[in-house]
Structures are given as structure tokens and as C-alpha cells.
Amino acid sequence: MDGIDDENTFLLDDELHSDTDISSNYLDYSSDDSCSELSSDEDLSSAKIFTEVDVKNPPVPCPRFKFSGIPSVHVQFDDTSDVLQFYETFIDFSLMSKIVEETNKYAKQCIQSSVARQFSKSKFWVETTVEELHVFFALNILQGIVKKPGIDHYWSKRYSTNTPFFSKIMSHCRFCLLQRYLHFSDNAAFDPQNHKCPKLVKVWPVLKHLNEKFSETVTPERDVTIDESLMLFKGRLGWKQFIPLKRARFGVKCFMLCESISGYVWSIIIYTGKDTILKPEYSKLCFSSQIVLTMMEPLLHKGYCLTIDNYYSSPELADKLVSCRTDTYSTLNLKRKEVPKEMQKKKLKKGEIIAFQRGKVTVMKWMDKKKVSLLSTIHNTEMEQIQVRSEMKEKPKIVMDYNNTMGGVDRMDQNLKSFEIIKKRGKKCYRKIFFHIFDIAVWNSYVVYRKNGGKNTQLEFRLDLIDRVIEKYHSGLNFHRGRPGSEPNPLRLTERHFLEIIAPTDKKLRPARQCAVCCSKRNENGKRIRKETRYFCPDCDVGLCITPCFKLYHTQKDF
């Protein structure tokens, strides 16, 4: 593959960042239909020779193309405080129905084709439902927050590590059965000759559905970025990748088109070697250019500005994007075709810069601690003053803008790392791919929630989402969403509960607690009623009067 890193010829992305992270404003040149020095799009693509730029008196930078996109969220939400609505925008009923259908079908095929052992869990299999699978996914999200060495530990009875919530929601046996038979496509209907991507057949319905949902739900801001993300997988796989600079190093490579500012994932292509799905009209270009143009195709001719790294960028690709009224800037591999040879040969001292221009495309090399090679359709060699510790230094404006807009995919990766659902020891690659895509769908739900004015952190969003899924799907009943004295218990309306007397302590012979129902009411003066009781519900851990409060608390949403 092209774009193999060569330390002597181009700079890695993390080397672009300065000693300080002082941010700079995004470029916002006045919109125009063409470069200020050229009269038409034909002129932009017809200029084939790079000419050296006088860096002491550089030409005016070419303005951005006129942006015709309308950045927005295309889904209306009844209650923007209800996180479940954002989640179900992507993980909707049609997708869940498909997964339920294929899971039940696959379980039946497996059980019929094998002889179960005497104590096999498969003997306890019953068909799953949409509601149960929602709860199963909620527990997987919770496992991404509450980290344990293995699945069995979540149902452990050991006092020091016990997490009783899991066993109250679903038995260990049932969770393992759902995990074993989770499936997304019909094996019997698979035709390798007619399928778009045979290597991804097992997750294809999910990938196709979510890609459509991602692009339908949000129109991205003008600045977008394309980069690769690596999903950790060390099992046997013909198209497994090794990228030493990534944290995972080994795994499945995904190309992602993201909104630069928010990190919203707009499109995903999973790399499967020669079978990677790309547009046939770009087949004459190099692989990296095909990736860019395939992912950007719906956004071309709208004035978007794409930030990429040196794996993808080239003068040829920049010309193609300019002909499609799309701007770009990036780091650059000096060994690419059409890059002036003088760029490679010329020796620079620290702080010096050299540049060449061809139509709207400018390539430049700037010497910092190491040489930095760059390409842009909207920048010249203009420098900006930045403060590094106690002194002022100069840095090209393109470097400042690149650092601000290139991090969309990395931002998503960093945010997901803390709440990753993917199990470390999963043997089935297609299930790991599914949970990786599912994780991205949860992340996109959070980004859309923030775009609609949400203030919670991602952790709070995920915890609220788990509560809402349990509330809605565990038994079809809801729980109180007001401001109780303690955290709401999603099981208070869905379980069998028994009243117990509060045990005496060393300090109190007859201890009492405030009644949760009585104290939720106010008297005629508007003050909260205070009433204590000797009884409590041990499962919900709240004090309750024997009658009528115990019954009200466990049977009514609003008491």
C-alpha cells in the first residue's frame, strides 16, 4: 500500500504539534467561486506545472469555495432530555428486529446441528425478543463503564467484587446464551458471487444500516476529516492490519469520515484488502485516493474542506478535489508523484520555508525541529505568532489550522477508549466488529444529544441511557424521573419486594428512616413533609410506611 511512513521524507502527525497547545481561529476567507488568481475551474485544473513562490512576498491565499451545505440534525426530538430518543435514532426497531430474527435462526441451527452435553447451557435456550436484546445491549454498555477481568466476574457472589445489578437484570446463563448466538445475517442465504463484500457478510446488514443512519441524521459542518481507526484484534484474520503507531497495533482497520469539531462519525469503510468496497469510477487512482473520493462523494461540489494526513494526500488528489469544488489541506509525503523535486533537495535552516504553487494547490516545506511537508488549497506561507512558554515563535498558519481540524477521528477514539464495549478475549471477529460499530453509534447518539443542547458528560449520558433502557424494556414499566432523595432504582416497579423492619444498631435501639413516599409530598405551606418509619425495602434501600406507602412506591410511577 502507498503512504508507508518514511521518517526522512515526511513528518508524522503528532510531530506537527508545537510545544504549546495554544489554539488559533479557523480559516474563514470570504467565499468565492474560484481562486483569486484564476478565472474559472478549468483554469484551476489546467495548470500542471508547479512554480516557486516568493515567500518574502507571497501571493494572496486562494479563498475557500462557497459552502452550500446546511449543517444540522435532521431528526426532531420530543424531549431533548430523554437520552433514549437519541440512541434509538440509530439503534432503531428495524435493526433490532433484524438482529432478533437472525439470532433466533442461528441459535436454532446451532442447537439442531450439534449434540448438547448433559449440562450444556444451550438446553435452556428460548427465543429472544427485541425488548430482551435491548436490555442485553444495555448491560454491555454498563460493562464498558464497570471494568472487570471477565464476563463471569459481573455475576460473582464474592462480597468484595459483587455487582448485584447484573444478576437482578439478567441471569448469567441467559447473558452467555445471547452472547453465544448473537447473529446479524442469514448464513444459508449467503451467495459469495453476488454479495458486495463477502468478508463482511456477517455484519453487513448492521454496517449498511448504521452507515445510512449516520449520514441521514446529520449534515456535517464545513470542516471534515478522514483518518483510520484500528480495532484491536489479534486472532486469525486474512485482512488484519499492523500499524505500529496506533495504540492497538494489531486489528481491523476502519476508515472514518468525521466532523472535525465534534468527532461525529459520518461514514465508515472497513478495510478488507482487495475486496474493500470502493467506487469503480476511481479505480485508476491509488488506493488512498480512492478511499477519500469514495467517502467524500456525497459531500463533493458543496464547498466542504477536508483535512487528511500524508497517507492520503497528493497533488493529484488535491486537483481532483478542486475540480469537485472541495478544499483540502494536509501533511504531505514528498515522494508522491508531481511533487517538485526541489522540495526534496533543498536544505532549510530552522524557521525557513519553501513553497510551490500550481493553480489552487500550494505545497510547502517548513523546517521546525524536523522538516514538515504540507499541501493546501486555501493557505499560503503566512506565519502566525504564538507564545511558547516565555517567548514568541512563528508557525505557518496551515499548521495551526491542521492541528485544530485533524483530530476528529482521534477525538472519537479517545472518548470511546474509556467506555469501550469490545471484549478483550472475543474469538469471533464479526462480533467484535459489531460491538465496535455499536460503540460508535452510542458515541454519535451522544454527539447529537450535545448538538441539541445536552449538558451531561459522556459518562452521565451512558448511565442515563442504561437506566432508560432498563426502565422501558426490562418489563415495559417506567420508574419515577423526578428528584428523589437518592438515585432512582430502575427495578423498583419490576421486581418482587418485601418489607423488613430496620435492625437496631449500637447507637439506636429503634432506628428509623424517612419515608420516601411521604417525604416526596409537600404540605399546604409548600414545605416538604418529614415522616419517619421503622420499616424499609431492602432491595430498593428506601424507608417506607407499611401502608399505603409500600404499595404506592412499588406500583405507581408518580406517587
mmCIF file with all atom_site columns, N, CA and C in Angstrom, residues 192-251:
data_model
loop_
_atom_site.group_PDB
_atom_site.id
_atom_site.type_symbol
_atom_site.label_atom_id
_atom_site.label_alt_id
_atom_site.label_comp_id
_atom_site.label_asym_id
_atom_site.label_entity_id
_atom_site.label_seq_id
_atom_site.pdbx_PDB_ins_code
_atom_site.Cartn_x
_atom_site.Cartn_y
_atom_site.Cartn_z
_atom_site.occupancy
_atom_site.B_iso_or_equiv
_atom_site.pdbx_formal_charge
_atom_site.auth_seq_id
_atom_site.auth_comp_id
_atom_site.auth_asym_id
_atom_site.auth_atom_id
_atom_site.pdbx_PDB_model_num
ATOM 1   N N  . PRO A 1 192 ? -21.575 -15.906 -2.194 1.00 0.00 ? 192 PRO A N  1
ATOM 2   C CA . PRO A 1 192 ? -20.322 -15.136 -2.317 1.00 0.00 ? 192 PRO A CA 1
ATOM 3   C C  . PRO A 1 192 ? -20.133 -14.477 -3.673 1.00 0.00 ? 192 PRO A C  1
ATOM 4   N N  . GLN A 1 193 ? -20.798 -14.995 -4.701 1.00 0.00 ? 193 GLN A N  1
ATOM 5   C CA . GLN A 1 193 ? -20.637 -14.430 -6.041 1.00 0.00 ? 193 GLN A CA 1
ATOM 6   C C  . GLN A 1 193 ? -21.386 -13.112 -6.203 1.00 0.00 ? 193 GLN A C  1
ATOM 7   N N  . ASN A 1 194 ? -22.477 -12.953 -5.473 1.00 0.00 ? 194 ASN A N  1
ATOM 8   C CA . ASN A 1 194 ? -23.334 -11.777 -5.653 1.00 0.00 ? 194 ASN A CA 1
ATOM 9   C C  . ASN A 1 194 ? -23.285 -10.792 -4.494 1.00 0.00 ? 194 ASN A C  1
ATOM 10  N N  . HIS A 1 195 ? -22.574 -11.129 -3.445 1.00 0.00 ? 195 HIS A N  1
ATOM 11  C CA . HIS A 1 195 ? -22.533 -10.227 -2.293 1.00 0.00 ? 195 HIS A CA 1
ATOM 12  C C  . HIS A 1 195 ? -21.509 -9.120  -2.515 1.00 0.00 ? 195 HIS A C  1
ATOM 13  N N  . LYS A 1 196 ? -21.839 -7.907  -2.042 1.00 0.00 ? 196 LYS A N  1
ATOM 14  C CA . LYS A 1 196 ? -20.949 -6.754  -2.218 1.00 0.00 ? 196 LYS A CA 1
ATOM 15  C C  . LYS A 1 196 ? -19.604 -6.952  -1.544 1.00 0.00 ? 196 LYS A C  1
ATOM 16  N N  . CYS A 1 197 ? -19.637 -7.491  -0.330 1.00 0.00 ? 197 CYS A N  1
ATOM 17  C CA . CYS A 1 197 ? -18.390 -7.663  0.433  1.00 0.00 ? 197 CYS A CA 1
ATOM 18  C C  . CYS A 1 197 ? -18.454 -8.977  1.212  1.00 0.00 ? 197 CYS A C  1
ATOM 19  N N  . PRO A 1 198 ? -18.041 -10.087 0.589  1.00 0.00 ? 198 PRO A N  1
ATOM 20  C CA . PRO A 1 198 ? -18.157 -11.402 1.245  1.00 0.00 ? 198 PRO A CA 1
ATOM 21  C C  . PRO A 1 198 ? -17.463 -11.488 2.600  1.00 0.00 ? 198 PRO A C  1
ATOM 22  N N  . LYS A 1 199 ? -16.359 -10.768 2.775  1.00 0.00 ? 199 LYS A N  1
ATOM 23  C CA . LYS A 1 199 ? -15.619 -10.858 4.036  1.00 0.00 ? 199 LYS A CA 1
ATOM 24  C C  . LYS A 1 199 ? -16.379 -10.224 5.203  1.00 0.00 ? 199 LYS A C  1
ATOM 25  N N  . LEU A 1 200 ? -17.309 -9.341  4.893  1.00 0.00 ? 200 LEU A N  1
ATOM 26  C CA . LEU A 1 200 ? -18.080 -8.668  5.948  1.00 0.00 ? 200 LEU A CA 1
ATOM 27  C C  . LEU A 1 200 ? -19.533 -9.127  5.969  1.00 0.00 ? 200 LEU A C  1
ATOM 28  N N  . VAL A 1 201 ? -19.805 -10.272 5.355  1.00 0.00 ? 201 VAL A N  1
ATOM 29  C CA . VAL A 1 201 ? -21.191 -10.716 5.213  1.00 0.00 ? 201 VAL A CA 1
ATOM 30  C C  . VAL A 1 201 ? -21.893 -10.847 6.560  1.00 0.00 ? 201 VAL A C  1
ATOM 31  N N  . LYS A 1 202 ? -21.179 -11.242 7.605  1.00 0.00 ? 202 LYS A N  1
ATOM 32  C CA . LYS A 1 202 ? -21.816 -11.498 8.902  1.00 0.00 ? 202 LYS A CA 1
ATOM 33  C C  . LYS A 1 202 ? -22.248 -10.218 9.621  1.00 0.00 ? 202 LYS A C  1
ATOM 34  N N  . VAL A 1 203 ? -21.646 -9.080  9.267  1.00 0.00 ? 203 VAL A N  1
ATOM 35  C CA . VAL A 1 203 ? -22.052 -7.815  9.895  1.00 0.00 ? 203 VAL A CA 1
ATOM 36  C C  . VAL A 1 203 ? -22.592 -6.827  8.861  1.00 0.00 ? 203 VAL A C  1
ATOM 37  N N  . TRP A 1 204 ? -22.714 -7.259  7.622  1.00 0.00 ? 204 TRP A N  1
ATOM 38  C CA . TRP A 1 204 ? -23.087 -6.332  6.558  1.00 0.00 ? 204 TRP A CA 1
ATOM 39  C C  . TRP A 1 204 ? -24.420 -5.621  6.803  1.00 0.00 ? 204 TRP A C  1
ATOM 40  N N  . PRO A 1 205 ? -25.507 -6.318  7.234  1.00 0.00 ? 205 PRO A N  1
ATOM 41  C CA . PRO A 1 205 ? -26.777 -5.611  7.465  1.00 0.00 ? 205 PRO A CA 1
ATOM 42  C C  . PRO A 1 205 ? -26.646 -4.490  8.493  1.00 0.00 ? 205 PRO A C  1
ATOM 43  N N  . VAL A 1 206 ? -25.857 -4.729  9.546  1.00 0.00 ? 206 VAL A N  1
ATOM 44  C CA . VAL A 1 206 ? -25.675 -3.711  10.592 1.00 0.00 ? 206 VAL A CA 1
ATOM 45  C C  . VAL A 1 206 ? -24.845 -2.548  10.067 1.00 0.00 ? 206 VAL A C  1
ATOM 46  N N  . LEU A 1 207 ? -23.733 -2.852  9.400  1.00 0.00 ? 207 LEU A N  1
ATOM 47  C CA . LEU A 1 207 ? -22.857 -1.804  8.864  1.00 0.00 ? 207 LEU A CA 1
ATOM 48  C C  . LEU A 1 207 ? -23.600 -0.939  7.855  1.00 0.00 ? 207 LEU A C  1
ATOM 49  N N  . LYS A 1 208 ? -24.345 -1.553  6.963  1.00 0.00 ? 208 LYS A N  1
ATOM 50  C CA . LYS A 1 208 ? -25.105 -0.820  5.943  1.00 0.00 ? 208 LYS A CA 1
ATOM 51  C C  . LYS A 1 208 ? -26.166 0.069   6.592  1.00 0.00 ? 208 LYS A C  1
ATOM 52  N N  . HIS A 1 209 ? -26.893 -0.495  7.546  1.00 0.00 ? 209 HIS A N  1
ATOM 53  C CA . HIS A 1 209 ? -27.961 0.261   8.219  1.00 0.00 ? 209 HIS A CA 1
ATOM 54  C C  . HIS A 1 209 ? -27.404 1.473   8.967  1.00 0.00 ? 209 HIS A C  1
ATOM 55  N N  . LEU A 1 210 ? -26.341 1.264   9.744  1.00 0.00 ? 210 LEU A N  1
ATOM 56  C CA . LEU A 1 210 ? -25.802 2.360   10.548 1.00 0.00 ? 210 LEU A CA 1
ATOM 57  C C  . LEU A 1 210 ? -25.114 3.411   9.688  1.00 0.00 ? 210 LEU A C  1
ATOM 58  N N  . ASN A 1 211 ? -24.441 3.009   8.624  1.00 0.00 ? 211 ASN A N  1
ATOM 59  C CA . ASN A 1 211 ? -23.850 3.994   7.714  1.00 0.00 ? 211 ASN A CA 1
ATOM 60  C C  . ASN A 1 211 ? -24.923 4.905   7.128  1.00 0.00 ? 211 ASN A C  1
ATOM 61  N N  . GLU A 1 212 ? -26.049 4.319   6.753  1.00 0.00 ? 212 GLU A N  1
ATOM 62  C CA . GLU A 1 212 ? -27.160 5.119   6.221  1.00 0.00 ? 212 GLU A CA 1
ATOM 63  C C  . GLU A 1 212 ? -27.712 6.054   7.288  1.00 0.00 ? 212 GLU A C  1
ATOM 64  N N  . LYS A 1 213 ? -27.869 5.546   8.503  1.00 0.00 ? 213 LYS A N  1
ATOM 65  C CA . LYS A 1 213 ? -28.396 6.369   9.597  1.00 0.00 ? 213 LYS A CA 1
ATOM 66  C C  . LYS A 1 213 ? -27.451 7.510   9.951  1.00 0.00 ? 213 LYS A C  1
ATOM 67  N N  . PHE A 1 214 ? -26.149 7.229   9.977  1.00 0.00 ? 214 PHE A N  1
ATOM 68  C CA . PHE A 1 214 ? -25.168 8.262   10.316 1.00 0.00 ? 214 PHE A CA 1
ATOM 69  C C  . PHE A 1 214 ? -25.249 9.433   9.338  1.00 0.00 ? 214 PHE A C  1
ATOM 70  N N  . SER A 1 215 ? -25.340 9.138   8.048  1.00 0.00 ? 215 SER A N  1
ATOM 71  C CA . SER A 1 215 ? -25.343 10.201  7.036  1.00 0.00 ? 215 SER A CA 1
ATOM 72  C C  . SER A 1 215 ? -26.701 10.876  6.909  1.00 0.00 ? 215 SER A C  1
ATOM 73  N N  . GLU A 1 216 ? -27.787 10.143  7.203  1.00 0.00 ? 216 GLU A N  1
ATOM 74  C CA . GLU A 1 216 ? -29.128 10.730  7.112  1.00 0.00 ? 216 GLU A CA 1
ATOM 75  C C  . GLU A 1 216 ? -29.419 11.674  8.278  1.00 0.00 ? 216 GLU A C  1
ATOM 76  N N  . THR A 1 217 ? -28.872 11.374  9.439  1.00 0.00 ? 217 THR A N  1
ATOM 77  C CA . THR A 1 217 ? -29.249 12.098  10.661 1.00 0.00 ? 217 THR A CA 1
ATOM 78  C C  . THR A 1 217 ? -28.618 13.477  10.744 1.00 0.00 ? 217 THR A C  1
ATOM 79  N N  . VAL A 1 218 ? -27.371 13.621  10.294 1.00 0.00 ? 218 VAL A N  1
ATOM 80  C CA . VAL A 1 218 ? -26.622 14.872  10.474 1.00 0.00 ? 218 VAL A CA 1
ATOM 81  C C  . VAL A 1 218 ? -26.004 15.313  9.153  1.00 0.00 ? 218 VAL A C  1
ATOM 82  N N  . THR A 1 219 ? -26.125 16.611  8.858  1.00 0.00 ? 219 THR A N  1
ATOM 83  C CA . THR A 1 219 ? -25.316 17.236  7.808  1.00 0.00 ? 219 THR A CA 1
ATOM 84  C C  . THR A 1 219 ? -24.136 17.891  8.504  1.00 0.00 ? 219 THR A C  1
ATOM 85  N N  . PRO A 1 220 ? -22.900 17.474  8.199  1.00 0.00 ? 220 PRO A N  1
ATOM 86  C CA . PRO A 1 220 ? -21.746 17.959  8.964  1.00 0.00 ? 220 PRO A CA 1
ATOM 87  C C  . PRO A 1 220 ? -21.399 19.410  8.693  1.00 0.00 ? 220 PRO A C  1
ATOM 88  N N  . GLU A 1 221 ? -20.620 19.988  9.602  1.00 0.00 ? 221 GLU A N  1
ATOM 89  C CA . GLU A 1 221 ? -20.070 21.322  9.409  1.00 0.00 ? 221 GLU A CA 1
ATOM 90  C C  . GLU A 1 221 ? -19.090 21.305  8.238  1.00 0.00 ? 221 GLU A C  1
ATOM 91  N N  . ARG A 1 222 ? -18.650 22.511  7.834  1.00 0.00 ? 222 ARG A N  1
ATOM 92  C CA . ARG A 1 222 ? -17.792 22.618  6.652  1.00 0.00 ? 222 ARG A CA 1
ATOM 93  C C  . ARG A 1 222 ? -16.497 21.813  6.783  1.00 0.00 ? 222 ARG A C  1
ATOM 94  N N  . ASP A 1 223 ? -15.843 21.855  7.942  1.00 0.00 ? 223 ASP A N  1
ATOM 95  C CA . ASP A 1 223 ? -14.560 21.178  8.122  1.00 0.00 ? 223 ASP A CA 1
ATOM 96  C C  . ASP A 1 223 ? -14.771 19.723  8.512  1.00 0.00 ? 223 ASP A C  1
ATOM 97  N N  . VAL A 1 224 ? -14.285 18.814  7.662  1.00 0.00 ? 224 VAL A N  1
ATOM 98  C CA . VAL A 1 224 ? -14.380 17.379  7.925  1.00 0.00 ? 224 VAL A CA 1
ATOM 99  C C  . VAL A 1 224 ? -12.987 16.768  7.804  1.00 0.00 ? 224 VAL A C  1
ATOM 100 N N  . THR A 1 225 ? -12.844 15.561  8.321  1.00 0.00 ? 225 THR A N  1
ATOM 101 C CA . THR A 1 225 ? -11.544 14.885  8.279  1.00 0.00 ? 225 THR A CA 1
ATOM 102 C C  . THR A 1 225 ? -11.726 13.404  7.995  1.00 0.00 ? 225 THR A C  1
ATOM 103 N N  . ILE A 1 226 ? -10.757 12.814  7.339  1.00 0.00 ? 226 ILE A N  1
ATOM 104 C CA . ILE A 1 226 ? -10.729 11.364  7.108  1.00 0.00 ? 226 ILE A CA 1
ATOM 105 C C  . ILE A 1 226 ? -9.454  10.811  7.728  1.00 0.00 ? 226 ILE A C  1
ATOM 106 N N  . ASP A 1 227 ? -9.605  9.750   8.497  1.00 0.00 ? 227 ASP A N  1
ATOM 107 C CA . ASP A 1 227 ? -8.451  9.109   9.124  1.00 0.00 ? 227 ASP A CA 1
ATOM 108 C C  . ASP A 1 227 ? -8.822  7.662   9.395  1.00 0.00 ? 227 ASP A C  1
ATOM 109 N N  . GLU A 1 228 ? -7.835  6.852   9.752  1.00 0.00 ? 228 GLU A N  1
ATOM 110 C CA . GLU A 1 228 ? -8.116  5.457   10.048 1.00 0.00 ? 228 GLU A CA 1
ATOM 111 C C  . GLU A 1 228 ? -8.143  5.227   11.551 1.00 0.00 ? 228 GLU A C  1
ATOM 112 N N  . SER A 1 229 ? -8.977  4.261   11.948 1.00 0.00 ? 229 SER A N  1
ATOM 113 C CA . SER A 1 229 ? -9.059  3.832   13.341 1.00 0.00 ? 229 SER A CA 1
ATOM 114 C C  . SER A 1 229 ? -8.791  2.334   13.359 1.00 0.00 ? 229 SER A C  1
ATOM 115 N N  . LEU A 1 230 ? -8.105  1.853   14.380 1.00 0.00 ? 230 LEU A N  1
ATOM 116 C CA . LEU A 1 230 ? -7.744  0.436   14.450 1.00 0.00 ? 230 LEU A CA 1
ATOM 117 C C  . LEU A 1 230 ? -8.466  -0.229  15.610 1.00 0.00 ? 230 LEU A C  1
ATOM 118 N N  . MET A 1 231 ? -9.287  -1.236  15.292 1.00 0.00 ? 231 MET A N  1
ATOM 119 C CA . MET A 1 231 ? -9.990  -2.017  16.303 1.00 0.00 ? 231 MET A CA 1
ATOM 120 C C  . MET A 1 231 ? -9.125  -3.213  16.693 1.00 0.00 ? 231 MET A C  1
ATOM 121 N N  . LEU A 1 232 ? -8.781  -3.306  17.951 1.00 0.00 ? 232 LEU A N  1
ATOM 122 C CA . LEU A 1 232 ? -7.874  -4.359  18.419 1.00 0.00 ? 232 LEU A CA 1
ATOM 123 C C  . LEU A 1 232 ? -8.431  -5.749  18.124 1.00 0.00 ? 232 LEU A C  1
ATOM 124 N N  . PHE A 1 233 ? -7.637  -6.558  17.432 1.00 0.00 ? 233 PHE A N  1
ATOM 125 C CA . PHE A 1 233 ? -7.974  -7.967  17.210 1.00 0.00 ? 233 PHE A CA 1
ATOM 126 C C  . PHE A 1 233 ? -6.694  -8.717  16.883 1.00 0.00 ? 233 PHE A C  1
ATOM 127 N N  . LYS A 1 234 ? -6.370  -9.744  17.681 1.00 0.00 ? 234 LYS A N  1
ATOM 128 C CA . LYS A 1 234 ? -5.128  -10.495 17.489 1.00 0.00 ? 234 LYS A CA 1
ATOM 129 C C  . LYS A 1 234 ? -5.374  -11.927 17.036 1.00 0.00 ? 234 LYS A C  1
ATOM 130 N N  . GLY A 1 235 ? -6.623  -12.239 16.691 1.00 0.00 ? 235 GLY A N  1
ATOM 131 C CA . GLY A 1 235 ? -6.934  -13.584 16.222 1.00 0.00 ? 235 GLY A CA 1
ATOM 132 C C  . GLY A 1 235 ? -6.527  -13.790 14.774 1.00 0.00 ? 235 GLY A C  1
ATOM 133 N N  . ARG A 1 236 ? -6.941  -14.907 14.215 1.00 0.00 ? 236 ARG A N  1
ATOM 134 C CA . ARG A 1 236 ? -6.606  -15.230 12.835 1.00 0.00 ? 236 ARG A CA 1
ATOM 135 C C  . ARG A 1 236 ? -7.565  -14.504 11.899 1.00 0.00 ? 236 ARG A C  1
ATOM 136 N N  . LEU A 1 237 ? -6.993  -13.722 11.003 1.00 0.00 ? 237 LEU A N  1
ATOM 137 C CA . LEU A 1 237 ? -7.800  -12.933 10.072 1.00 0.00 ? 237 LEU A CA 1
ATOM 138 C C  . LEU A 1 237 ? -6.925  -12.524 8.899  1.00 0.00 ? 237 LEU A C  1
ATOM 139 N N  . GLY A 1 238 ? -7.390  -12.804 7.678  1.00 0.00 ? 238 GLY A N  1
ATOM 140 C CA . GLY A 1 238 ? -6.584  -12.550 6.489  1.00 0.00 ? 238 GLY A CA 1
ATOM 141 C C  . GLY A 1 238 ? -6.312  -11.091 6.225  1.00 0.00 ? 238 GLY A C  1
ATOM 142 N N  . TRP A 1 239 ? -7.203  -10.201 6.681  1.00 0.00 ? 239 TRP A N  1
ATOM 143 C CA . TRP A 1 239 ? -7.039  -8.769  6.403  1.00 0.00 ? 239 TRP A CA 1
ATOM 144 C C  . TRP A 1 239 ? -6.767  -7.965  7.674  1.00 0.00 ? 239 TRP A C  1
ATOM 145 N N  . LYS A 1 240 ? -6.178  -8.650  8.662  1.00 0.00 ? 240 LYS A N  1
ATOM 146 C CA . LYS A 1 240 ? -5.744  -7.960  9.885  1.00 0.00 ? 240 LYS A CA 1
ATOM 147 C C  . LYS A 1 240 ? -4.574  -7.041  9.555  1.00 0.00 ? 240 LYS A C  1
ATOM 148 N N  . GLN A 1 241 ? -4.538  -5.874  10.168 1.00 0.00 ? 241 GLN A N  1
ATOM 149 C CA . GLN A 1 241 ? -3.511  -4.876  9.889  1.00 0.00 ? 241 GLN A CA 1
ATOM 150 C C  . GLN A 1 241 ? -2.576  -4.695  11.089 1.00 0.00 ? 241 GLN A C  1
ATOM 151 N N  . PHE A 1 242 ? -1.367  -4.277  10.792 1.00 0.00 ? 242 PHE A N  1
ATOM 152 C CA . PHE A 1 242 ? -0.397  -3.920  11.834 1.00 0.00 ? 242 PHE A CA 1
ATOM 153 C C  . PHE A 1 242 ? 0.023   -2.472  11.610 1.00 0.00 ? 242 PHE A C  1
ATOM 154 N N  . ILE A 1 243 ? -0.340  -1.602  12.551 1.00 0.00 ? 243 ILE A N  1
ATOM 155 C CA . ILE A 1 243 ? 0.033   -0.187  12.477 1.00 0.00 ? 243 ILE A CA 1
ATOM 156 C C  . ILE A 1 243 ? 0.775   0.150   13.769 1.00 0.00 ? 243 ILE A C  1
ATOM 157 N N  . PRO A 1 244 ? 2.099   0.229   13.741 1.00 0.00 ? 244 PRO A N  1
ATOM 158 C CA . PRO A 1 244 ? 2.881   0.379   14.980 1.00 0.00 ? 244 PRO A CA 1
ATOM 159 C C  . PRO A 1 244 ? 2.600   1.666   15.741 1.00 0.00 ? 244 PRO A C  1
ATOM 160 N N  . LEU A 1 245 ? 2.130   2.714   15.039 1.00 0.00 ? 245 LEU A N  1
ATOM 161 C CA . LEU A 1 245 ? 1.902   3.993   15.713 1.00 0.00 ? 245 LEU A CA 1
ATOM 162 C C  . LEU A 1 245 ? 0.556   4.050   16.433 1.00 0.00 ? 245 LEU A C  1
ATOM 163 N N  . LYS A 1 246 ? -0.333  3.091   16.161 1.00 0.00 ? 246 LYS A N  1
ATOM 164 C CA . LYS A 1 246 ? -1.622  3.053   16.830 1.00 0.00 ? 246 LYS A CA 1
ATOM 165 C C  . LYS A 1 246 ? -1.494  2.334   18.170 1.00 0.00 ? 246 LYS A C  1
ATOM 166 N N  . ARG A 1 247 ? -2.387  2.673   19.084 1.00 0.00 ? 247 ARG A N  1
ATOM 167 C CA . ARG A 1 247 ? -2.327  2.072   20.416 1.00 0.00 ? 247 ARG A CA 1
ATOM 168 C C  . ARG A 1 247 ? -2.595  0.565   20.360 1.00 0.00 ? 247 ARG A C  1
ATOM 169 N N  . ALA A 1 248 ? -3.554  0.144   19.521 1.00 0.00 ? 248 ALA A N  1
ATOM 170 C CA . ALA A 1 248 ? -3.894  -1.277  19.425 1.00 0.00 ? 248 ALA A CA 1
ATOM 171 C C  . ALA A 1 248 ? -2.832  -2.057  18.661 1.00 0.00 ? 248 ALA A C  1
ATOM 172 N N  . ARG A 1 249 ? -2.232  -1.450  17.654 1.00 0.00 ? 249 ARG A N  1
ATOM 173 C CA . ARG A 1 249 ? -1.180  -2.007  16.788 1.00 0.00 ? 249 ARG A CA 1
ATOM 174 C C  . ARG A 1 249 ? -1.693  -3.093  15.847 1.00 0.00 ? 249 ARG A C  1
ATOM 175 N N  . PHE A 1 250 ? -2.383  -4.123  16.373 1.00 0.00 ? 250 PHE A N  1
ATOM 176 C CA . PHE A 1 250 ? -2.932  -5.179  15.531 1.00 0.00 ? 250 PHE A CA 1
ATOM 177 C C  . PHE A 1 250 ? -4.450  -5.059  15.512 1.00 0.00 ? 250 PHE A C  1
ATOM 178 N N  . GLY A 1 251 ? -5.060  -5.296  14.351 1.00 0.00 ? 251 GLY A N  1
ATOM 179 C CA . GLY A 1 251 ? -6.509  -5.318  14.348 1.00 0.00 ? 251 GLY A CA 1
ATOM 180 C C  . GLY A 1 251 ? -7.130  -5.021  13.007 1.00 0.00 ? 251 GLY A C  1
#
